Amino acid sequence: MRIDLNEIQHWIKQGSRILDLGCGDGTLLKFLIDTKQVQGYGLEIDAAQINTCIDKGLNVIEQNLDRGLGNFADKSFDTVLMTQALQTLHFPHLVLDEMLRVGKECIVTFPNFGHWKARFYLATRGRMPVSDLLPYEWYNTPNIHFCTFDDFEVLCHERNIKVINRQVVNEQSGQTLKDFMPNLFGETAIYHLSK
Amino acid sequence: MPNQIPADSVGLVTPKTHHFTAPLLLACGRTLDEYELVYETYGQLNAAKSNAVLICHALSGHHHAAGYHSMDDKRPGWWDAYIGPGKPIDTNKFFVVALNNLGGCHGSTGPCSINPVTGKAWGADFPMVRVRDWVASQARLADVLGIDVWAAVIGGSLGGMQVMRWALDFPERIRHAVVIASALKLSAQNIAFNEAARKAIVSDPNFFDGDYIEHNTLPKNGLAVARMIGHITYLSDFAMGEKFGRDLRSGSFALGTAEPVEFQIESYLRYQGDSFANSFDANSYIRITKALDYFDLAREYNDDAVLAFKKTSAKFLVISFSTDWRFAPERSHEIVNALVGANRPVTYAEIESHHGHDAFLLPDERYQQVFGRYLAGVTI
């Protein structure tokens, strides 16, 4: 399982009600149901991913996050999750607001575009970074709103979002350096938020 | 006509009839002292009786959902694309029950049946039936078949309304609820279409206030117009354009000719209307469209569908189709949102299709995948 998904479980209460935005193949949802007995729904738009969720017996709902979460009541979930999808949204800041309206707490994970490899790639080649973590060309990438950890901190500050926890995880190198200079050496951020 | 039965067909099937003698009190306050339901079954009921699936039909459906009645049949049952060995409703796994609802005209007791009290056809006097009456009678059929709990109750359109009613009225007897192209209640526009159709029927001079059988006639023109109105709304603008466009069946637009023009769509609609009028009963049509209009899942729950669904314990699969404007995806969103609000398990897929409301009857790769994969996960 992806390293950010493994960390998230520590912030999920036993038996809580969760909503996973962009739940993909349902790996996290299934994991949280099995280990934390959560009651959960996943939102997804990709037909193949939805099929995989159905195979796993998950409650998957076809819904485009860019159309908002207007169909969910205020504070109707203990935790609203969104892993590695923030950067694919047309209006990430509005979705974030909506997550904090619908959930008592939120957990967001996203890749750090300020990672030294991305910076080095752009600085030395003058071209948009392509790596094993971000394997797309600029024209076909689903990732249309990249940010760095620092960018995200600024957004939270501007919108009065309370950061309960923040953690940086690295799949690859820089395990010690990431704690020292997360915005340069961290690969993936996990934020635990409330309003 | 099948030269040979396809391998993924349930094959040749024979309808059965059960005569019920316990009176059934209807929602309208009247009682049917006795009645018959005609039904078909496909697949085998297992020893634990845990693999039974009920198919609820829509406006023009009936008990013949799959397979063939004889080698002379032009077409298989109405949902043959989805019921059979290896199909989404897999008859290798499930025991499938499909019936004709009360008030229908394909063998179950309805306006064309003989009223035992008068010895004449019920005609206009046949009671108004509602979705809850159908569900109550279906539950009695389940009793007859020895089925305590359905593995799944499945239906599209009006059939989906029966599925929701099942989940609400018999929560302990339904494990999975599959609601396809349906709605918590009809919109004003939907009721309007139904009323236009009914008006066409009752305006037919052969209608005789519903007692046309007594007059040895049938309001075929009215019923044909009713079906034409309905049929237009079941297709999408795109699908109709693709299939017929402005193609002519006869005549010409050439200047100087007085030849009348007939568009393909005109001829097609007329054919649909006429063939329907020859196989369906006008009184049934009026009753079934009324049942559609009256259905409102949340009416007795303070108009709060969340409160209604809190009574249910089934797991739901909800499916809608992108170009369905009669039972639009928004109507399915309302079902899904209410289920989520009630903290009930639900899976929802919105199938991209050009076929409008009719899509729920037609083969479609993604629809089949979602439907089949979901039912594959139903334990028996």
CSV table of N, CA and C in Angstrom, one decimal, chain B residues 108-240:
chain,number,residue,atom,x,y,z
B,108,SER,N,-52.0,-12.0,-15.2
B,108,SER,CA,-52.4,-11.8,-13.8
B,108,SER,C,-53.8,-11.0,-13.8
B,109,THR,N,-54.4,-11.1,-12.6
B,109,THR,CA,-55.8,-10.5,-12.5
B,109,THR,C,-55.7,-9.0,-12.8
B,110,GLY,N,-56.6,-8.6,-13.7
B,110,GLY,CA,-56.6,-7.2,-14.1
B,110,GLY,C,-57.9,-6.8,-14.7
B,111,PRO,N,-58.0,-5.6,-15.2
B,111,PRO,CA,-59.3,-5.1,-15.8
B,111,PRO,C,-59.9,-6.1,-16.8
B,112,CYS,N,-59.1,-6.9,-17.5
B,112,CYS,CA,-59.7,-7.7,-18.5
B,112,CYS,C,-60.2,-9.1,-17.9
B,113,SER,N,-59.8,-9.3,-16.7
B,113,SER,CA,-60.2,-10.6,-16.0
B,113,SER,C,-61.7,-10.5,-15.7
B,114,ILE,N,-62.3,-11.7,-15.4
B,114,ILE,CA,-63.7,-11.8,-15.1
B,114,ILE,C,-63.8,-11.5,-13.6
B,115,ASN,N,-64.7,-10.5,-13.2
B,115,ASN,CA,-65.0,-10.3,-11.8
B,115,ASN,C,-65.9,-11.4,-11.3
B,116,PRO,N,-65.5,-12.2,-10.4
B,116,PRO,CA,-66.3,-13.4,-10.0
B,116,PRO,C,-67.7,-13.0,-9.4
B,117,VAL,N,-67.8,-11.7,-8.9
B,117,VAL,CA,-69.1,-11.3,-8.4
B,117,VAL,C,-70.1,-11.1,-9.5
B,118,THR,N,-69.7,-10.5,-10.6
B,118,THR,CA,-70.6,-10.1,-11.7
B,118,THR,C,-70.6,-11.1,-12.8
B,119,GLY,N,-69.5,-11.9,-12.9
B,119,GLY,CA,-69.4,-12.8,-14.0
B,119,GLY,C,-69.0,-12.1,-15.3
B,120,LYS,N,-68.7,-10.8,-15.2
B,120,LYS,CA,-68.3,-10.1,-16.4
B,120,LYS,C,-66.9,-9.5,-16.2
B,121,ALA,N,-66.3,-9.0,-17.3
B,121,ALA,CA,-65.0,-8.4,-17.2
B,121,ALA,C,-65.0,-7.3,-16.2
B,122,TRP,N,-64.0,-7.1,-15.4
B,122,TRP,CA,-63.9,-6.0,-14.5
B,122,TRP,C,-64.1,-4.6,-15.2
B,123,GLY,N,-63.3,-4.5,-16.2
B,123,GLY,CA,-63.3,-3.2,-17.0
B,123,GLY,C,-63.0,-2.0,-16.1
B,124,ALA,N,-63.8,-1.0,-16.2
B,124,ALA,CA,-63.6,0.3,-15.5
B,124,ALA,C,-63.7,0.1,-14.0
B,125,ASP,N,-64.3,-1.0,-13.5
B,125,ASP,CA,-64.5,-1.2,-12.1
B,125,ASP,C,-63.3,-1.8,-11.4
B,126,PHE,N,-62.3,-2.2,-12.2
B,126,PHE,CA,-61.2,-2.8,-11.5
B,126,PHE,C,-60.5,-1.8,-10.6
B,127,PRO,N,-60.2,-2.2,-9.4
B,127,PRO,CA,-59.6,-1.1,-8.4
B,127,PRO,C,-58.3,-0.5,-8.9
B,128,MET,N,-58.1,0.7,-8.5
B,128,MET,CA,-56.8,1.4,-8.7
B,128,MET,C,-55.8,0.6,-7.8
B,129,VAL,N,-54.7,0.3,-8.4
B,129,VAL,CA,-53.6,-0.4,-7.7
B,129,VAL,C,-52.4,0.5,-7.5
B,130,ARG,N,-51.7,0.3,-6.4
B,130,ARG,CA,-50.5,1.1,-6.2
B,130,ARG,C,-49.3,0.2,-6.1
B,131,VAL,N,-48.1,0.9,-6.1
B,131,VAL,CA,-46.9,0.2,-6.0
B,131,VAL,C,-46.9,-0.7,-4.8
B,132,ARG,N,-47.4,-0.2,-3.7
B,132,ARG,CA,-47.4,-1.0,-2.4
B,132,ARG,C,-48.3,-2.2,-2.5
B,133,ASP,N,-49.3,-2.2,-3.3
B,133,ASP,CA,-50.2,-3.3,-3.5
B,133,ASP,C,-49.4,-4.4,-4.3
B,134,TRP,N,-48.7,-4.0,-5.3
B,134,TRP,CA,-47.9,-4.9,-6.1
B,134,TRP,C,-46.9,-5.6,-5.2
B,135,VAL,N,-46.2,-4.8,-4.4
B,135,VAL,CA,-45.2,-5.4,-3.5
B,135,VAL,C,-45.8,-6.4,-2.5
B,136,ALA,N,-47.0,-6.0,-2.0
B,136,ALA,CA,-47.7,-6.9,-1.0
B,136,ALA,C,-48.0,-8.2,-1.7
B,137,SER,N,-48.5,-8.1,-3.0
B,137,SER,CA,-48.8,-9.4,-3.7
B,137,SER,C,-47.6,-10.2,-4.1
B,138,GLN,N,-46.5,-9.4,-4.4
B,138,GLN,CA,-45.2,-10.1,-4.7
B,138,GLN,C,-44.7,-10.9,-3.4
B,139,ALA,N,-45.0,-10.3,-2.3
B,139,ALA,CA,-44.5,-10.9,-1.0
B,139,ALA,C,-45.3,-12.2,-0.8
B,140,ARG,N,-46.6,-12.2,-1.2
B,140,ARG,CA,-47.4,-13.4,-1.1
B,140,ARG,C,-46.9,-14.5,-2.1
B,141,LEU,N,-46.5,-14.0,-3.2
B,141,LEU,CA,-45.9,-15.0,-4.2
B,141,LEU,C,-44.6,-15.6,-3.6
B,142,ALA,N,-43.8,-14.8,-3.0
B,142,ALA,CA,-42.6,-15.3,-2.3
B,142,ALA,C,-43.0,-16.3,-1.3
B,143,ASP,N,-44.0,-16.1,-0.5
B,143,ASP,CA,-44.5,-17.1,0.4
B,143,ASP,C,-44.8,-18.4,-0.2
B,144,VAL,N,-45.5,-18.3,-1.3
B,144,VAL,CA,-45.9,-19.5,-2.1
B,144,VAL,C,-44.7,-20.3,-2.6
B,145,LEU,N,-43.7,-19.5,-3.0
B,145,LEU,CA,-42.4,-20.2,-3.5
B,145,LEU,C,-41.5,-20.6,-2.4
B,146,GLY,N,-41.8,-20.3,-1.2
B,146,GLY,CA,-41.0,-20.7,0.0
B,146,GLY,C,-39.8,-19.8,0.1
B,147,ILE,N,-39.9,-18.6,-0.4
B,147,ILE,CA,-38.7,-17.6,-0.3
B,147,ILE,C,-38.9,-16.6,0.8
B,148,ASP,N,-38.2,-16.8,1.9
B,148,ASP,CA,-38.3,-15.9,3.0
B,148,ASP,C,-37.6,-14.6,2.8
B,149,VAL,N,-36.4,-14.7,2.2
B,149,VAL,CA,-35.6,-13.5,1.9
B,149,VAL,C,-35.1,-13.5,0.5
B,150,TRP,N,-35.3,-12.4,-0.2
B,150,TRP,CA,-34.7,-12.3,-1.6
B,150,TRP,C,-33.3,-11.9,-1.5
B,151,ALA,N,-32.4,-12.6,-2.2
B,151,ALA,CA,-31.0,-12.2,-2.3
B,151,ALA,C,-31.0,-10.8,-2.9
B,152,ALA,N,-31.9,-10.5,-3.9
B,152,ALA,CA,-32.0,-9.2,-4.5
B,152,ALA,C,-33.4,-9.0,-5.1
B,153,VAL,N,-33.8,-7.8,-5.0
B,153,VAL,CA,-35.0,-7.4,-5.7
B,153,VAL,C,-34.6,-6.3,-6.7
B,154,ILE,N,-34.9,-6.5,-8.0
B,154,ILE,CA,-34.3,-5.7,-9.1
B,154,ILE,C,-35.4,-5.1,-10.0
B,155,GLY,N,-35.3,-3.9,-10.3
B,155,GLY,CA,-36.2,-3.3,-11.3
B,155,GLY,C,-35.7,-2.0,-11.8
B,156,GLY,N,-36.2,-1.7,-13.1
B,156,GLY,CA,-35.9,-0.4,-13.7
B,156,GLY,C,-37.2,0.4,-13.8
B,157,SER,N,-37.0,1.8,-13.7
B,157,SER,CA,-38.1,2.7,-13.9
B,157,SER,C,-39.2,2.4,-12.8
B,158,LEU,N,-40.4,2.1,-13.2
B,158,LEU,CA,-41.5,1.8,-12.3
B,158,LEU,C,-41.1,0.6,-11.5
B,159,GLY,N,-40.3,-0.3,-12.1
B,159,GLY,CA,-39.8,-1.5,-11.3
B,159,GLY,C,-38.9,-1.1,-10.2
B,160,GLY,N,-38.1,0.0,-10.4
B,160,GLY,CA,-37.2,0.5,-9.4
B,160,GLY,C,-38.0,1.0,-8.2
B,161,MET,N,-39.2,1.6,-8.5
B,161,MET,CA,-40.0,2.1,-7.4
B,161,MET,C,-40.5,0.9,-6.5
B,162,GLN,N,-40.9,-0.2,-7.2
B,162,GLN,CA,-41.3,-1.4,-6.4
B,162,GLN,C,-40.1,-1.9,-5.5
B,163,VAL,N,-38.9,-1.8,-6.1
B,163,VAL,CA,-37.7,-2.3,-5.3
B,163,VAL,C,-37.6,-1.4,-4.0
B,164,MET,N,-37.7,-0.1,-4.2
B,164,MET,CA,-37.6,0.7,-3.0
B,164,MET,C,-38.7,0.5,-2.0
B,165,ARG,N,-39.9,0.2,-2.5
B,165,ARG,CA,-41.0,-0.1,-1.7
B,165,ARG,C,-40.8,-1.4,-0.9
B,166,TRP,N,-40.2,-2.4,-1.6
B,166,TRP,CA,-39.8,-3.6,-1.0
B,166,TRP,C,-38.9,-3.4,0.2
B,167,ALA,N,-37.9,-2.6,0.0
B,167,ALA,CA,-36.8,-2.3,1.0
B,167,ALA,C,-37.4,-1.6,2.2
B,168,LEU,N,-38.5,-0.9,2.0
B,168,LEU,CA,-39.1,-0.1,3.0
B,168,LEU,C,-40.2,-0.9,3.8
B,169,ASP,N,-41.0,-1.7,3.0
B,169,ASP,CA,-42.1,-2.4,3.6
B,169,ASP,C,-41.7,-3.8,4.2
B,170,PHE,N,-40.7,-4.4,3.6
B,170,PHE,CA,-40.2,-5.7,4.0
B,170,PHE,C,-38.7,-5.7,4.2
B,171,PRO,N,-38.2,-4.9,5.1
B,171,PRO,CA,-36.7,-4.7,5.2
B,171,PRO,C,-36.0,-6.1,5.5
B,172,GLU,N,-36.8,-7.0,6.2
B,172,GLU,CA,-36.1,-8.2,6.6
B,172,GLU,C,-36.2,-9.3,5.5
B,173,ARG,N,-36.8,-8.9,4.4
B,173,ARG,CA,-37.0,-9.9,3.4
B,173,ARG,C,-36.2,-9.6,2.1
B,174,ILE,N,-35.4,-8.6,2.1
B,174,ILE,CA,-34.6,-8.2,0.9
B,174,ILE,C,-33.2,-7.8,1.3
B,175,ARG,N,-32.2,-8.5,0.8
B,175,ARG,CA,-30.8,-8.2,1.1
B,175,ARG,C,-30.2,-7.2,0.2
B,176,HIS,N,-30.5,-7.2,-1.1
B,176,HIS,CA,-30.0,-6.2,-2.0
B,176,HIS,C,-31.1,-5.6,-2.8
B,177,ALA,N,-31.0,-4.3,-3.0
B,177,ALA,CA,-32.0,-3.6,-3.8
B,177,ALA,C,-31.3,-2.9,-5.0
B,178,VAL,N,-31.7,-3.3,-6.2
B,178,VAL,CA,-31.1,-2.8,-7.4
B,178,VAL,C,-32.1,-1.9,-8.1
B,179,VAL,N,-31.9,-0.6,-8.0
B,179,VAL,CA,-32.8,0.4,-8.5
B,179,VAL,C,-32.3,1.1,-9.7
B,180,ILE,N,-32.9,0.9,-10.9
B,180,ILE,CA,-32.3,1.3,-12.2
B,180,ILE,C,-33.2,2.3,-12.8
B,181,ALA,N,-32.6,3.5,-13.2
B,181,ALA,CA,-33.4,4.5,-14.0
B,181,ALA,C,-34.7,4.8,-13.3
B,182,SER,N,-34.7,5.1,-12.0
B,182,SER,CA,-35.9,5.3,-11.3
B,182,SER,C,-35.9,6.6,-10.6
B,183,ALA,N,-36.9,6.8,-9.7
B,183,ALA,CA,-37.0,8.1,-9.0
B,183,ALA,C,-37.8,7.8,-7.7
B,184,LEU,N,-37.6,8.7,-6.7
B,184,LEU,CA,-38.3,8.7,-5.4
B,184,LEU,C,-39.8,9.0,-5.7
B,185,LYS,N,-40.0,9.8,-6.7
B,185,LYS,CA,-41.4,10.2,-7.1
B,185,LYS,C,-41.3,10.9,-8.5
B,186,LEU,N,-42.4,10.9,-9.2
B,186,LEU,CA,-42.4,11.5,-10.5
B,186,LEU,C,-42.4,13.0,-10.4
B,187,SER,N,-41.8,13.6,-11.4
B,187,SER,CA,-41.8,15.1,-11.5
B,187,SER,C,-43.2,15.5,-12.1
B,188,ALA,N,-43.5,16.8,-12.0
B,188,ALA,CA,-44.7,17.3,-12.6
B,188,ALA,C,-44.7,17.0,-14.1
B,189,GLN,N,-43.5,17.2,-14.8
B,189,GLN,CA,-43.4,16.9,-16.2
B,189,GLN,C,-43.8,15.5,-16.5
B,190,ASN,N,-43.3,14.6,-15.7
B,190,ASN,CA,-43.6,13.2,-15.9
B,190,ASN,C,-45.1,12.8,-15.7
B,191,ILE,N,-45.7,13.4,-14.7
B,191,ILE,CA,-47.1,13.2,-14.5
B,191,ILE,C,-47.9,13.8,-15.7
B,192,ALA,N,-47.4,14.9,-16.2
B,192,ALA,CA,-48.0,15.6,-17.4
B,192,ALA,C,-48.0,14.7,-18.6
B,193,PHE,N,-46.9,14.0,-18.9
B,193,PHE,CA,-46.8,13.1,-20.0
B,193,PHE,C,-47.8,11.9,-19.8
B,194,ASN,N,-47.9,11.4,-18.6
B,194,ASN,CA,-48.9,10.4,-18.3
B,194,ASN,C,-50.3,10.8,-18.5
B,195,GLU,N,-50.6,12.0,-18.1
B,195,GLU,CA,-52.0,12.5,-18.2
B,195,GLU,C,-52.3,12.7,-19.7
B,196,ALA,N,-51.4,13.2,-20.5
B,196,ALA,CA,-51.7,13.4,-21.9
B,196,ALA,C,-52.0,12.0,-22.5
B,197,ALA,N,-51.2,11.0,-22.1
B,197,ALA,CA,-51.5,9.6,-22.6
B,197,ALA,C,-52.8,9.1,-22.2
B,198,ARG,N,-53.2,9.3,-20.9
B,198,ARG,CA,-54.5,8.9,-20.4
B,198,ARG,C,-55.6,9.6,-21.2
B,199,LYS,N,-55.4,10.9,-21.4
B,199,LYS,CA,-56.4,11.7,-22.1
B,199,LYS,C,-56.7,11.2,-23.5
B,200,ALA,N,-55.6,10.7,-24.1
B,200,ALA,CA,-55.7,10.2,-25.5
B,200,ALA,C,-56.6,8.9,-25.4
B,201,ILE,N,-56.4,8.1,-24.4
B,201,ILE,CA,-57.2,6.9,-24.3
B,201,ILE,C,-58.7,7.2,-24.0
B,202,VAL,N,-58.9,8.0,-23.0
B,202,VAL,CA,-60.3,8.2,-22.6
B,202,VAL,C,-61.1,9.0,-23.6
B,203,SER,N,-60.4,9.7,-24.5
B,203,SER,CA,-61.0,10.5,-25.6
B,203,SER,C,-61.4,9.6,-26.8
B,204,ASP,N,-60.9,8.4,-26.8
B,204,ASP,CA,-61.2,7.5,-27.9
B,204,ASP,C,-62.7,7.2,-27.8
B,205,PRO,N,-63.5,7.4,-28.9
B,205,PRO,CA,-64.9,7.1,-28.8
B,205,PRO,C,-65.2,5.6,-28.4
B,206,ASN,N,-64.3,4.7,-28.6
B,206,ASN,CA,-64.5,3.3,-28.3
B,206,ASN,C,-64.1,3.0,-26.8
B,207,PHE,N,-63.8,4.0,-26.1
B,207,PHE,CA,-63.4,3.8,-24.7
B,207,PHE,C,-64.6,3.4,-23.8
B,208,PHE,N,-65.8,4.1,-24.0
B,208,PHE,CA,-67.0,3.8,-23.3
B,208,PHE,C,-66.8,3.8,-21.8
B,209,ASP,N,-66.1,4.8,-21.3
B,209,ASP,CA,-65.8,5.0,-19.9
B,209,ASP,C,-65.1,3.7,-19.3
B,210,GLY,N,-64.4,3.1,-20.1
B,210,GLY,CA,-63.6,1.9,-19.6
B,210,GLY,C,-64.3,0.6,-19.8
B,211,ASP,N,-65.6,0.6,-20.2
B,211,ASP,CA,-66.3,-0.6,-20.3
B,211,ASP,C,-66.4,-1.1,-21.8
B,212,TYR,N,-65.3,-0.9,-22.5
B,212,TYR,CA,-65.2,-1.2,-24.0
B,212,TYR,C,-65.4,-2.7,-24.2
B,213,ILE,N,-65.0,-3.6,-23.3
B,213,ILE,CA,-65.2,-5.0,-23.5
B,213,ILE,C,-66.7,-5.4,-23.6
B,214,GLU,N,-67.4,-4.7,-22.7
B,214,GLU,CA,-68.9,-4.9,-22.7
B,214,GLU,C,-69.5,-4.5,-24.1
B,215,HIS,N,-68.8,-3.5,-24.7
B,215,HIS,CA,-69.3,-3.0,-26.0
B,215,HIS,C,-68.6,-3.7,-27.2
B,216,ASN,N,-67.9,-4.8,-26.9
B,216,ASN,CA,-67.2,-5.5,-27.9
B,216,ASN,C,-66.3,-4.7,-28.8
B,217,THR,N,-65.6,-3.8,-28.2
B,217,THR,CA,-64.7,-3.0,-29.0
B,217,THR,C,-63.5,-2.7,-28.1
B,218,LEU,N,-62.5,-2.0,-28.7
B,218,LEU,CA,-61.3,-1.6,-28.0
B,218,LEU,C,-60.9,-0.2,-28.4
B,219,PRO,N,-60.4,0.6,-27.5
B,219,PRO,CA,-60.0,2.0,-27.8
B,219,PRO,C,-58.6,2.0,-28.4
B,220,LYS,N,-58.4,1.3,-29.5
B,220,LYS,CA,-57.0,1.1,-30.0
B,220,LYS,C,-56.4,2.4,-30.4
B,221,ASN,N,-57.1,3.3,-31.0
B,221,ASN,CA,-56.5,4.6,-31.5
B,221,ASN,C,-56.0,5.4,-30.3
B,222,GLY,N,-56.8,5.5,-29.3
B,222,GLY,CA,-56.4,6.2,-28.1
B,222,GLY,C,-55.1,5.6,-27.4
B,223,LEU,N,-55.1,4.3,-27.3
B,223,LEU,CA,-54.0,3.6,-26.7
B,223,LEU,C,-52.7,3.7,-27.6
B,224,ALA,N,-52.9,3.7,-28.9
B,224,ALA,CA,-51.8,3.9,-29.8
B,224,ALA,C,-51.2,5.3,-29.6
B,225,VAL,N,-52.0,6.3,-29.5
B,225,VAL,CA,-51.5,7.7,-29.3
B,225,VAL,C,-50.8,7.8,-27.9
B,226,ALA,N,-51.4,7.1,-26.9
B,226,ALA,CA,-50.8,7.1,-25.6
B,226,ALA,C,-49.4,6.5,-25.7
B,227,ARG,N,-49.2,5.4,-26.4
B,227,ARG,CA,-47.9,4.8,-26.5
B,227,ARG,C,-47.0,5.6,-27.3
B,228,MET,N,-47.5,6.3,-28.3
B,228,MET,CA,-46.6,7.2,-29.1
B,228,MET,C,-46.0,8.3,-28.2
B,229,ILE,N,-46.9,8.9,-27.4
B,229,ILE,CA,-46.4,9.9,-26.5
B,229,ILE,C,-45.3,9.4,-25.6
B,230,GLY,N,-45.6,8.2,-25.0
B,230,GLY,CA,-44.7,7.6,-24.1
B,230,GLY,C,-43.4,7.3,-24.8
B,231,HIS,N,-43.5,6.7,-26.0
B,231,HIS,CA,-42.3,6.2,-26.7
B,231,HIS,C,-41.3,7.4,-27.0
B,232,ILE,N,-41.9,8.5,-27.4
B,232,ILE,CA,-41.1,9.7,-27.7
B,232,ILE,C,-40.2,10.1,-26.4
B,233,THR,N,-40.8,9.9,-25.3
B,233,THR,CA,-40.1,10.4,-24.0
B,233,THR,C,-39.1,9.3,-23.6
B,234,TYR,N,-39.2,8.1,-24.1
B,234,TYR,CA,-38.3,7.1,-23.6
B,234,TYR,C,-37.0,7.1,-24.4
B,235,LEU,N,-37.0,7.8,-25.6
B,235,LEU,CA,-35.8,7.9,-26.4
B,235,LEU,C,-35.2,9.3,-26.2
B,236,SER,N,-33.9,9.4,-26.5
B,236,SER,CA,-33.3,10.7,-26.5
B,236,SER,C,-33.4,11.3,-27.9
B,237,ASP,N,-33.3,12.6,-27.9
B,237,ASP,CA,-33.3,13.4,-29.1
B,237,ASP,C,-32.2,12.9,-30.0
B,238,PHE,N,-31.1,12.6,-29.4
B,238,PHE,CA,-29.9,12.1,-30.2
B,238,PHE,C,-30.2,10.8,-30.8
B,239,ALA,N,-30.7,9.9,-30.0
B,239,ALA,CA,-31.0,8.5,-30.5
B,239,ALA,C,-32.0,8.5,-31.6
B,240,MET,N,-33.0,9.3,-31.5
B,240,MET,CA,-34.0,9.4,-32.5
B,240,MET,C,-33.4,10.0,-33.8
